[in-house]
CSV table of N, CA and C in Angstrom, one decimal:
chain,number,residue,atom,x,y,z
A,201,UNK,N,115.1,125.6,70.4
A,201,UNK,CA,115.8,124.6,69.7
A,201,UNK,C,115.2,124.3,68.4
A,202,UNK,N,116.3,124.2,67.5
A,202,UNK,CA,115.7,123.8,65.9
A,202,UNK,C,115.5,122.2,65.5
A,203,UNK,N,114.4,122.3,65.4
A,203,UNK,CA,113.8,120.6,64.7
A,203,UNK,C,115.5,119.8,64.2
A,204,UNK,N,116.2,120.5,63.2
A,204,UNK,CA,117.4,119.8,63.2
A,204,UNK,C,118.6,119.6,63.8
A,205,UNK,N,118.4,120.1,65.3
A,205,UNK,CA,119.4,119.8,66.1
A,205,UNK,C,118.9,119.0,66.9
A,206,UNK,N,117.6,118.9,67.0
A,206,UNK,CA,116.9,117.5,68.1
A,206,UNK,C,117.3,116.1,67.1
A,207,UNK,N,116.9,116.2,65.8
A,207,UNK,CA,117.2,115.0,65.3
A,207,UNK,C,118.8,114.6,64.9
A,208,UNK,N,119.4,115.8,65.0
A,208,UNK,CA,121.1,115.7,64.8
A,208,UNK,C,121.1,114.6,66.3
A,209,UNK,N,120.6,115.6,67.5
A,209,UNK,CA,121.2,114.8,69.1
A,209,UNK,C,120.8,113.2,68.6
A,210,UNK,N,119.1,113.1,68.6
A,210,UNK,CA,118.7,111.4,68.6
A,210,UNK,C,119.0,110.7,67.7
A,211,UNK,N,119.6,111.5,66.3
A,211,UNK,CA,120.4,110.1,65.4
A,211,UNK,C,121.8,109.5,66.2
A,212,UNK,N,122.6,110.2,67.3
A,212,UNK,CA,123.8,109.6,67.9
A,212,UNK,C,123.0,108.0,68.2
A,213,UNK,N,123.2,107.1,68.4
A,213,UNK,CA,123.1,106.2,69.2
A,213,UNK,C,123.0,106.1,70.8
A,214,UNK,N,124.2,107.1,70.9
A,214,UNK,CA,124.6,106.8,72.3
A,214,UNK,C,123.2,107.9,73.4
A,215,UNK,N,123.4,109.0,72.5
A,215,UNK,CA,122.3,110.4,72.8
A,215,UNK,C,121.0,109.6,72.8
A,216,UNK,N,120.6,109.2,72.0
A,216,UNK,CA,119.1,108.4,71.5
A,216,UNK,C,119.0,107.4,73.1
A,217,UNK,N,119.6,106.2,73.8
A,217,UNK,CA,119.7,105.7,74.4
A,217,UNK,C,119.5,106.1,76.0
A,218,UNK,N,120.5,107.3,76.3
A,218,UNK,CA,120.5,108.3,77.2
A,218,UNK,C,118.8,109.1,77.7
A,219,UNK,N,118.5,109.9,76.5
A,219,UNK,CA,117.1,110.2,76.2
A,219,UNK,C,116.2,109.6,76.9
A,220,UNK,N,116.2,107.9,76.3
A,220,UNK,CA,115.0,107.2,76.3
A,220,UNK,C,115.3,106.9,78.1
A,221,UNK,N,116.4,106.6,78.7
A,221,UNK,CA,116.2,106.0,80.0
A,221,UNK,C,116.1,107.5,80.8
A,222,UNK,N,116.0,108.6,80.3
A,222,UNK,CA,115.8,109.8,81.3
A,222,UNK,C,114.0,110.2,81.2
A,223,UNK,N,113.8,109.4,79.9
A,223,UNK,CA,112.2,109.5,79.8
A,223,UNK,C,111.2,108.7,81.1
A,224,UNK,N,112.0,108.1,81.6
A,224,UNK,CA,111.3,107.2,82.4
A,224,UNK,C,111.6,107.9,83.4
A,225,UNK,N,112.5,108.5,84.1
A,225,UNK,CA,112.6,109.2,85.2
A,225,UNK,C,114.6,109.8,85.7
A,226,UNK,N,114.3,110.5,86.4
A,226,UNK,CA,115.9,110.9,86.5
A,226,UNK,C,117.0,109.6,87.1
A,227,UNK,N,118.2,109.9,86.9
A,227,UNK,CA,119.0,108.9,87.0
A,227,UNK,C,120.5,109.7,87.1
A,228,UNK,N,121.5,109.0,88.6
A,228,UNK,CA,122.5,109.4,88.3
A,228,UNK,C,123.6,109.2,87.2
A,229,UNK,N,124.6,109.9,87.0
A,229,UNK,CA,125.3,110.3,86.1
A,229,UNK,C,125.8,108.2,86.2
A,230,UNK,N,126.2,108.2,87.7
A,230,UNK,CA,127.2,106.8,87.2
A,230,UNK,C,126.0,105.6,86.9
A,231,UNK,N,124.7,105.4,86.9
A,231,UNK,CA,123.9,104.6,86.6
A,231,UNK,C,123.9,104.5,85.2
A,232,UNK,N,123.7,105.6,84.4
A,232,UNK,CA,123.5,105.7,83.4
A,232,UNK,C,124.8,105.2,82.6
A,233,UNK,N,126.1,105.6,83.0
A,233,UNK,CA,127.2,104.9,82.8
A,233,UNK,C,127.5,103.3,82.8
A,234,UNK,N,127.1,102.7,83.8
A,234,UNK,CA,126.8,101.6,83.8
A,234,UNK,C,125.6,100.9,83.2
A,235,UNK,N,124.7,101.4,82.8
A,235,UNK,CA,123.3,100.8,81.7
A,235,UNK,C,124.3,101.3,80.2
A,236,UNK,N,125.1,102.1,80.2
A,236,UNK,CA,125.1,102.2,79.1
A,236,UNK,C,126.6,101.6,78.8
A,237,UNK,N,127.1,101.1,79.5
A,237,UNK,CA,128.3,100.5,79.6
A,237,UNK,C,129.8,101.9,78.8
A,238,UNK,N,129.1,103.1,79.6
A,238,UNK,CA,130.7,104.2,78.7
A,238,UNK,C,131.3,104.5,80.0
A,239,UNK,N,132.5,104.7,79.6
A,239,UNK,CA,133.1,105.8,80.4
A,239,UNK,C,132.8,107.2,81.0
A,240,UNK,N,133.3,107.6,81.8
A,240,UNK,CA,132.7,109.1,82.2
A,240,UNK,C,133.0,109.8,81.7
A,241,UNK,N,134.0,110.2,80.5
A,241,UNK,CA,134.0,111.2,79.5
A,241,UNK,C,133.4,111.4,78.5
A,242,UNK,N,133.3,109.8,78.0
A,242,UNK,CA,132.3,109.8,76.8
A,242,UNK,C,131.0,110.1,77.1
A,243,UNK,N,130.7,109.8,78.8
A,243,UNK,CA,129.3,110.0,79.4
A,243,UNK,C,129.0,111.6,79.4
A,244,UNK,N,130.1,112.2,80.2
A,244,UNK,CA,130.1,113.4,80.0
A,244,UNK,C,130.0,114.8,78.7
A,245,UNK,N,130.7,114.2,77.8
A,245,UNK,CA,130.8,114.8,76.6
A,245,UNK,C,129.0,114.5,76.2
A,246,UNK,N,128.8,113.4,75.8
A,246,UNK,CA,127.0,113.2,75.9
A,246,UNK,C,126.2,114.1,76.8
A,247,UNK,N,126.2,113.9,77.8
A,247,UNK,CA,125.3,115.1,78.6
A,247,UNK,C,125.7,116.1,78.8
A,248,UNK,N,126.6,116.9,78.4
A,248,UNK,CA,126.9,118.1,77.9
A,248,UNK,C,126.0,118.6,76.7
A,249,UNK,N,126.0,118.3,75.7
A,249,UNK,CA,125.7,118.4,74.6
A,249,UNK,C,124.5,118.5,74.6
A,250,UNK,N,123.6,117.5,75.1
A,250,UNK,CA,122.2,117.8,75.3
A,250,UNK,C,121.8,118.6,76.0
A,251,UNK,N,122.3,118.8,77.4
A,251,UNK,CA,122.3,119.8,78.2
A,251,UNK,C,122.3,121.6,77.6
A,252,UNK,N,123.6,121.6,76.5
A,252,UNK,CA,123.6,122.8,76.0
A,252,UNK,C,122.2,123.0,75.2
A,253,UNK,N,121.6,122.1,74.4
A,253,UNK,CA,120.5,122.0,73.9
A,253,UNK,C,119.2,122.3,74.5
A,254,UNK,N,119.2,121.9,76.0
A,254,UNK,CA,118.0,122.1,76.8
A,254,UNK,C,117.8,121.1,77.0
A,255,UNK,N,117.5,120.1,76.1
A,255,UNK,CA,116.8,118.9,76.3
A,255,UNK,C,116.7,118.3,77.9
A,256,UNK,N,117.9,118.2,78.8
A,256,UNK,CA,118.3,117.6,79.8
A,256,UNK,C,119.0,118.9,81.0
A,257,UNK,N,118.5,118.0,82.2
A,257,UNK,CA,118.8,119.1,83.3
A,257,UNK,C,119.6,118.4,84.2
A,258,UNK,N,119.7,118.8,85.4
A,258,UNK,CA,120.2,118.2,86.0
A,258,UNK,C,120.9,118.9,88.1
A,259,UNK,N,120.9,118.1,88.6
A,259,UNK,CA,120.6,119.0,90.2
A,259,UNK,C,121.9,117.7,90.6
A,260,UNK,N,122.2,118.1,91.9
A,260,UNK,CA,123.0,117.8,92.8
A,260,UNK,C,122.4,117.1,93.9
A,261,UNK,N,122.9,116.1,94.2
A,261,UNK,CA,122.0,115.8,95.9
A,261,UNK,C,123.2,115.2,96.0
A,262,UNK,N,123.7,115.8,97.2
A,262,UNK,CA,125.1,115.4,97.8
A,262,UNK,C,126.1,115.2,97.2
A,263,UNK,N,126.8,114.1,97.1
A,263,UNK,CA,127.8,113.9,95.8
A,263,UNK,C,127.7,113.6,94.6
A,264,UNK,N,126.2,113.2,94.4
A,264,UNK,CA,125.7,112.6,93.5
A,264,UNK,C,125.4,113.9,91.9
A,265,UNK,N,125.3,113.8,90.7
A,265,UNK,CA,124.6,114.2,89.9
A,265,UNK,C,123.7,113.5,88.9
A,266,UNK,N,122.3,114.2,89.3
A,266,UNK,CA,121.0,113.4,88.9
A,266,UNK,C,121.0,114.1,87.8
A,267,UNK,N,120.3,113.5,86.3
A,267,UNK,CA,120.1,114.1,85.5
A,267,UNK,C,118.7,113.6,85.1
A,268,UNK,N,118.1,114.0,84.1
A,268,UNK,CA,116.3,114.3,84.0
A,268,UNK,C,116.2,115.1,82.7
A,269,UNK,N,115.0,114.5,82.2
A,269,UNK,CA,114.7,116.1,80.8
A,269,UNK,C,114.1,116.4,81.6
A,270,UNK,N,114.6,117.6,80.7
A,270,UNK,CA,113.7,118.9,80.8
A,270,UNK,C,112.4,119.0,80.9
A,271,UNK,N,111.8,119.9,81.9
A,271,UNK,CA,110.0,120.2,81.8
A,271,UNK,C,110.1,121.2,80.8
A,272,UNK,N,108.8,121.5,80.1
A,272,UNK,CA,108.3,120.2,79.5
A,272,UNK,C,108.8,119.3,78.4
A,273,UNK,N,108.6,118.5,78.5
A,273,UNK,CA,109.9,117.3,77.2
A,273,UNK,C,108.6,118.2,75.7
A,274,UNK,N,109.9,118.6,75.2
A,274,UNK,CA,109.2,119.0,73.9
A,274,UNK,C,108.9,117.5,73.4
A,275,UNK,N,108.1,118.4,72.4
A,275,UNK,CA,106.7,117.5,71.5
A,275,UNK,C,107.5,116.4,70.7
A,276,UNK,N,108.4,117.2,69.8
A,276,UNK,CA,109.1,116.4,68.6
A,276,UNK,C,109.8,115.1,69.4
A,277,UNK,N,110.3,115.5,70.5
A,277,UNK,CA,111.1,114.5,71.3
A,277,UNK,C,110.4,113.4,71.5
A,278,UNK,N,109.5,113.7,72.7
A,278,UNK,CA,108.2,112.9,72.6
A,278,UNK,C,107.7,112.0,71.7
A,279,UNK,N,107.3,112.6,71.0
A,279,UNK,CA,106.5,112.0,69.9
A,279,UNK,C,107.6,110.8,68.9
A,280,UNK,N,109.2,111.3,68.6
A,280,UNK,CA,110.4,110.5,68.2
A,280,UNK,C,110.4,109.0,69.1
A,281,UNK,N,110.7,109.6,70.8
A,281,UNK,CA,110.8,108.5,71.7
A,281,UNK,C,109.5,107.4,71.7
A,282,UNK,N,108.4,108.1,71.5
A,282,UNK,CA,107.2,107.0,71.6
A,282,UNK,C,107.2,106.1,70.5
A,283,UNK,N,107.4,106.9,69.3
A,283,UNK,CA,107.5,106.1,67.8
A,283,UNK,C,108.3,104.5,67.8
A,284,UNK,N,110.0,105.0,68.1
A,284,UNK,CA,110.9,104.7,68.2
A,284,UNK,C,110.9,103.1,69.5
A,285,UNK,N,110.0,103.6,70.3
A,285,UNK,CA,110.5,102.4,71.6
A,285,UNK,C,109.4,101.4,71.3
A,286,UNK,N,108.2,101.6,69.7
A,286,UNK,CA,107.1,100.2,69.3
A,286,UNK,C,107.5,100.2,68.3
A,287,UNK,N,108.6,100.8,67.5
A,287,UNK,CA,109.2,100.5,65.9
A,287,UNK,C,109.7,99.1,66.2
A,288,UNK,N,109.9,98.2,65.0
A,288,UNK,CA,110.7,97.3,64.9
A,288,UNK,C,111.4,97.1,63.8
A,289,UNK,N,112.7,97.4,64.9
A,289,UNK,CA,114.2,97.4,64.3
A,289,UNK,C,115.0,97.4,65.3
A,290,UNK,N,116.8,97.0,64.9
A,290,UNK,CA,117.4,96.8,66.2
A,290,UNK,C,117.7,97.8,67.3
A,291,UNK,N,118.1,99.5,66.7
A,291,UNK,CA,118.0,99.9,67.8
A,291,UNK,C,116.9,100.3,68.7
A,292,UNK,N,115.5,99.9,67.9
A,292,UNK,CA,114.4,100.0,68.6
A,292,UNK,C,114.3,99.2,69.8
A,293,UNK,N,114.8,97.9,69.3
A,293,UNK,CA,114.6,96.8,70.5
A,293,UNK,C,116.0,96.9,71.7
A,294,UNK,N,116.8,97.7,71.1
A,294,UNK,CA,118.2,98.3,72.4
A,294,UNK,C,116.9,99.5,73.2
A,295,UNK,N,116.5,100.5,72.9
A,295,UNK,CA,115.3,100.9,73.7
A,295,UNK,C,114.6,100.1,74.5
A,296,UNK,N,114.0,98.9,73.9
A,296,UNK,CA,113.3,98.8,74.9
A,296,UNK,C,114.4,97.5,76.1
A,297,UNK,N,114.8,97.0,75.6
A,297,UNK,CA,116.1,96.5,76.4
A,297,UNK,C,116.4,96.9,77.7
A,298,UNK,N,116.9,98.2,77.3
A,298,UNK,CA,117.5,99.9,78.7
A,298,UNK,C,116.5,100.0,79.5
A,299,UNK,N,115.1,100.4,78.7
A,299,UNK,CA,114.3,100.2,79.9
A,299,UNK,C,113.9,98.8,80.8
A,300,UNK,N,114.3,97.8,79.7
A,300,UNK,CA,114.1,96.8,81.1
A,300,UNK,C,115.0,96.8,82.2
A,301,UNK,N,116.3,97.1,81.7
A,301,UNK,CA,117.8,96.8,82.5
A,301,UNK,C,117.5,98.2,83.8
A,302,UNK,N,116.9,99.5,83.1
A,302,UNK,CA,116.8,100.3,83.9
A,302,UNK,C,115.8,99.9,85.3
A,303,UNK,N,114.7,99.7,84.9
A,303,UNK,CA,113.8,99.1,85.9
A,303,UNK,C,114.2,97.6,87.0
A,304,UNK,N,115.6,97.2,86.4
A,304,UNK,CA,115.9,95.8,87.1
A,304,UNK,C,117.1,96.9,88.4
A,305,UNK,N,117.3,97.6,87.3
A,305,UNK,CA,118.5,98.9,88.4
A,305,UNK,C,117.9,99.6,89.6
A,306,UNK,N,116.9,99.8,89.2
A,306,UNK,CA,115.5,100.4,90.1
A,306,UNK,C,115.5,99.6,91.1
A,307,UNK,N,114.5,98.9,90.6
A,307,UNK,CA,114.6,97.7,92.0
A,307,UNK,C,116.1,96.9,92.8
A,308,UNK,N,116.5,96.7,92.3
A,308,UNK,CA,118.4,96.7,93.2
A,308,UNK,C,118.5,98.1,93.9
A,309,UNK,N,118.6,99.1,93.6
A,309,UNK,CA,118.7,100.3,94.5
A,309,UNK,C,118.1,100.1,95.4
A,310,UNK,N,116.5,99.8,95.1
A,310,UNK,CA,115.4,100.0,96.5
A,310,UNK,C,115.8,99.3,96.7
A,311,UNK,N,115.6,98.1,97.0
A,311,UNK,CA,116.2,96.2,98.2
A,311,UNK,C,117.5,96.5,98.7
A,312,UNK,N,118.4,97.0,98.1
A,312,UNK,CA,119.7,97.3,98.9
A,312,UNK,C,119.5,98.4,99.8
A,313,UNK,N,120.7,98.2,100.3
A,313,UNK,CA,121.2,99.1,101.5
A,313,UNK,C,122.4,100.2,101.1
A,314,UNK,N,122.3,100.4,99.7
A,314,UNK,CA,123.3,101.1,98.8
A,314,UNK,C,122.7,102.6,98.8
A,315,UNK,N,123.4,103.3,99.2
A,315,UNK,CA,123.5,104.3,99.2
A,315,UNK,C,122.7,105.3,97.7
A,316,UNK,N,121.5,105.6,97.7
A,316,UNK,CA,121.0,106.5,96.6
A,316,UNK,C,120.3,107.7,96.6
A,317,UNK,N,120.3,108.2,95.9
A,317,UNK,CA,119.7,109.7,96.0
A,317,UNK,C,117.9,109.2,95.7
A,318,UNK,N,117.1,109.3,96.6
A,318,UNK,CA,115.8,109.1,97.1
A,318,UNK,C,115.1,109.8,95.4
A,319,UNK,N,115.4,110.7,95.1
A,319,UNK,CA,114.8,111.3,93.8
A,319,UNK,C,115.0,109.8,92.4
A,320,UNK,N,115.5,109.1,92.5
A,320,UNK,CA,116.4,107.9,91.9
A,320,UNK,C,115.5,106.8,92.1
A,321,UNK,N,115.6,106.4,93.3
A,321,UNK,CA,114.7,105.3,93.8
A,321,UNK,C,113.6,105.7,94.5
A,322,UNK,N,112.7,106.6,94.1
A,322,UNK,CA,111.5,106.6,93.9
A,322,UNK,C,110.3,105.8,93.6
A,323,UNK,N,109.5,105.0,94.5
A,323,UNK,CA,108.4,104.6,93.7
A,323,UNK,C,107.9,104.9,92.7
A,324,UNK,N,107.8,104.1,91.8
A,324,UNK,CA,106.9,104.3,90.3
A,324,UNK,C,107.9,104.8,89.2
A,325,UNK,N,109.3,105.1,89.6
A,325,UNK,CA,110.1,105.3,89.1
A,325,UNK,C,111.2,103.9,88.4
A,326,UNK,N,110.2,103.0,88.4
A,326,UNK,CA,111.2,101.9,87.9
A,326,UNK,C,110.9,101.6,85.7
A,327,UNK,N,110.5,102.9,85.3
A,327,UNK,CA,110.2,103.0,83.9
A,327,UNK,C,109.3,101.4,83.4
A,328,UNK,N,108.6,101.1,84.7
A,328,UNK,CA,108.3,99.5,83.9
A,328,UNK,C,106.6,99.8,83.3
């Protein structure tokens, strides 16, 4: 992958967002929908795209689809997402936001009785 197609994906807003909450750990397709408040097309067309890129993978557990980066999260990424989630500015502070909302999603999966894919609700998996 070319240095300017990583920063083509993370200038999207929506891509940039997606990224940062799969940095913390994998997450189904409809979680992610719901933290990020889109539709499933628009969700879809997004993880497509990265996916064709490499950046992002993604497995099946039962009806569910989990998605995750890629091993190993290239460097440029890395190093963008770390910058990016102690910058201050607004969509810096929508970063760290997601991870709070993600980690509050975390914890509701585990205390319920709601049905999740175990790779999801993972201990230590709550990006906090």
């Amino acid at each position: 992958m070319e240095a300017s197609d990583l920063f083509k994906c993370i200038a999207d807003p929506q891509r940039l967002r997606i990224l940062n909450l799969l940095d913390a750990g994998p997450l189904c397709v409809c979680h992610l929908q719901d933290l990020l408040e889109v539709t499933q097309v628009k969700m879809s067309k997004q993880l497509a795209s990265m996916k064709q890129l490499g950046l992002i993978e993604c497995h099946r557990e039962g009806t569910w689809m989990i998605y995750s980066l890629s091993e190993p999260v290239p460097g440029l990424l890395r190093s963008n997402l770390d910058y990016l989630r102690k910058a201050e500015c607004k969509d810096c502070s929508q970063l760290q936001q997601d991870i709070v909302r993600r980690g509050q999603l975390i914890i509701t999966l585990t205390e319920s009785e709601q049905a999740c894919p175990e790779s999801v609700c993972t201990a230590g998996n709550c990006g906090c």
